[in-house]
């Protein structure tokens, strides 16, 4: 469904694009295949943003903008550079 070859699927997890803790939903449109190397670039991002939001340092819109930017920036170059175009 996500157009990921079966031999590469172990490198992905299906995750919420906008985390539930920041107002995301369980709708299919909010689920995406996140490559393990992309997730590894900011492992605490969701938690950090949640606490900033809770403390009033940012608002929900700012938190979502950061999530979108961090999860999409240089995604392909991270995967290609570290995997040299391979799944493993």
Tab-separated table of C-alpha atoms in Angstrom:
chain	number	residue	atom	x	y	z
A	1	UNK	CA	0.000	0.000	0.000
A	2	UNK	CA	2.877	2.387	0.695
A	3	UNK	CA	4.874	1.238	-2.347
A	4	UNK	CA	7.723	-0.171	-0.285
A	5	UNK	CA	9.329	-3.327	-1.675
A	6	UNK	CA	8.701	-6.330	0.558
A	7	UNK	CA	12.430	-6.860	1.108
A	8	UNK	CA	12.719	-3.312	2.520
A	9	UNK	CA	9.702	-3.227	4.823
A	10	UNK	CA	11.701	-4.160	7.909
A	11	UNK	CA	13.381	-0.741	7.630
A	12	UNK	CA	10.073	1.096	8.167
A	13	UNK	CA	7.466	1.483	10.854
A	14	UNK	CA	3.975	2.775	10.270
A	15	UNK	CA	3.737	5.843	12.453
A	16	UNK	CA	1.515	8.859	12.981
A	17	UNK	CA	2.805	11.741	10.879
A	18	UNK	CA	1.273	14.265	13.301
A	19	UNK	CA	1.625	12.567	16.701
A	20	UNK	CA	-1.511	11.928	18.720
A	21	UNK	CA	0.031	13.924	21.571
A	22	UNK	CA	0.136	17.002	19.327
A	23	UNK	CA	-3.393	16.661	17.995
A	24	UNK	CA	-2.929	14.097	15.239
A	25	UNK	CA	-5.511	11.424	14.546
A	26	UNK	CA	-5.652	7.705	13.809
A	27	UNK	CA	-7.027	8.427	10.330
A	28	UNK	CA	-5.286	6.623	7.490
A	29	UNK	CA	-4.203	9.947	6.009
A	30	UNK	CA	-2.137	10.621	9.164
A	31	UNK	CA	-0.253	7.311	8.963
A	32	UNK	CA	2.948	7.024	7.015
A	33	UNK	CA	5.887	4.641	6.599
A	34	UNK	CA	8.748	6.178	8.547
A	35	UNK	CA	12.203	4.892	7.706
A	36	UNK	CA	14.280	3.965	10.757
A	37	UNK	CA	17.064	6.314	9.681
A	38	UNK	CA	14.661	9.253	9.450
A	39	UNK	CA	13.303	8.511	12.913
A	40	UNK	CA	16.858	8.219	14.264
A	41	UNK	CA	17.670	11.811	13.301
A	42	UNK	CA	15.416	13.199	16.060
A	43	UNK	CA	14.363	10.340	18.370
A	44	UNK	CA	12.930	12.643	21.063
A	45	UNK	CA	11.303	15.190	18.753
A	46	UNK	CA	7.688	14.359	19.599
A	47	UNK	CA	8.324	14.333	23.336
A	48	UNK	CA	10.299	17.595	23.212
A	49	UNK	CA	7.527	19.328	21.296
A	50	UNK	CA	4.850	17.963	23.613
A	51	UNK	CA	6.619	19.413	26.658
A	52	UNK	CA	7.221	22.761	24.911
A	53	UNK	CA	3.535	22.879	24.037
A	54	UNK	CA	2.549	21.958	27.583
A	55	UNK	CA	4.760	24.740	28.998
A	56	UNK	CA	3.243	27.250	26.576
A	57	UNK	CA	6.542	27.875	24.784
A	58	UNK	CA	4.987	27.019	21.413
A	59	UNK	CA	1.440	26.612	20.147
A	60	UNK	CA	-0.044	23.596	18.369
A	61	UNK	CA	0.382	25.090	14.908
A	62	UNK	CA	4.088	25.741	15.558
A	63	UNK	CA	4.553	22.192	16.887
A	64	UNK	CA	2.930	20.726	13.777
A	65	UNK	CA	5.030	22.940	11.494
A	66	UNK	CA	8.180	21.651	13.212
A	67	UNK	CA	7.022	18.040	12.873
A	68	UNK	CA	6.314	18.470	9.167
A	69	UNK	CA	9.653	20.190	8.543
A	70	UNK	CA	11.718	17.673	10.524
A	71	UNK	CA	10.011	14.580	9.135
A	72	UNK	CA	10.302	15.676	5.518
A	73	UNK	CA	13.610	17.549	5.288
A	74	UNK	CA	16.354	15.677	3.533
A	75	UNK	CA	14.483	12.405	4.057
A	76	UNK	CA	15.681	10.860	0.837
A	77	UNK	CA	19.266	12.027	1.261
A	78	UNK	CA	19.409	10.539	4.779
A	79	UNK	CA	18.245	7.173	3.478
A	80	UNK	CA	20.396	7.218	0.338
A	81	UNK	CA	23.549	8.379	2.069
A	82	UNK	CA	23.426	5.869	4.882
A	83	UNK	CA	22.098	2.940	2.868
A	84	UNK	CA	23.692	3.788	-0.457
A	85	UNK	CA	20.325	3.125	-2.101
A	86	UNK	CA	19.896	-0.310	-0.543
A	87	UNK	CA	17.419	-1.585	2.013
A	88	UNK	CA	20.065	-3.016	4.298
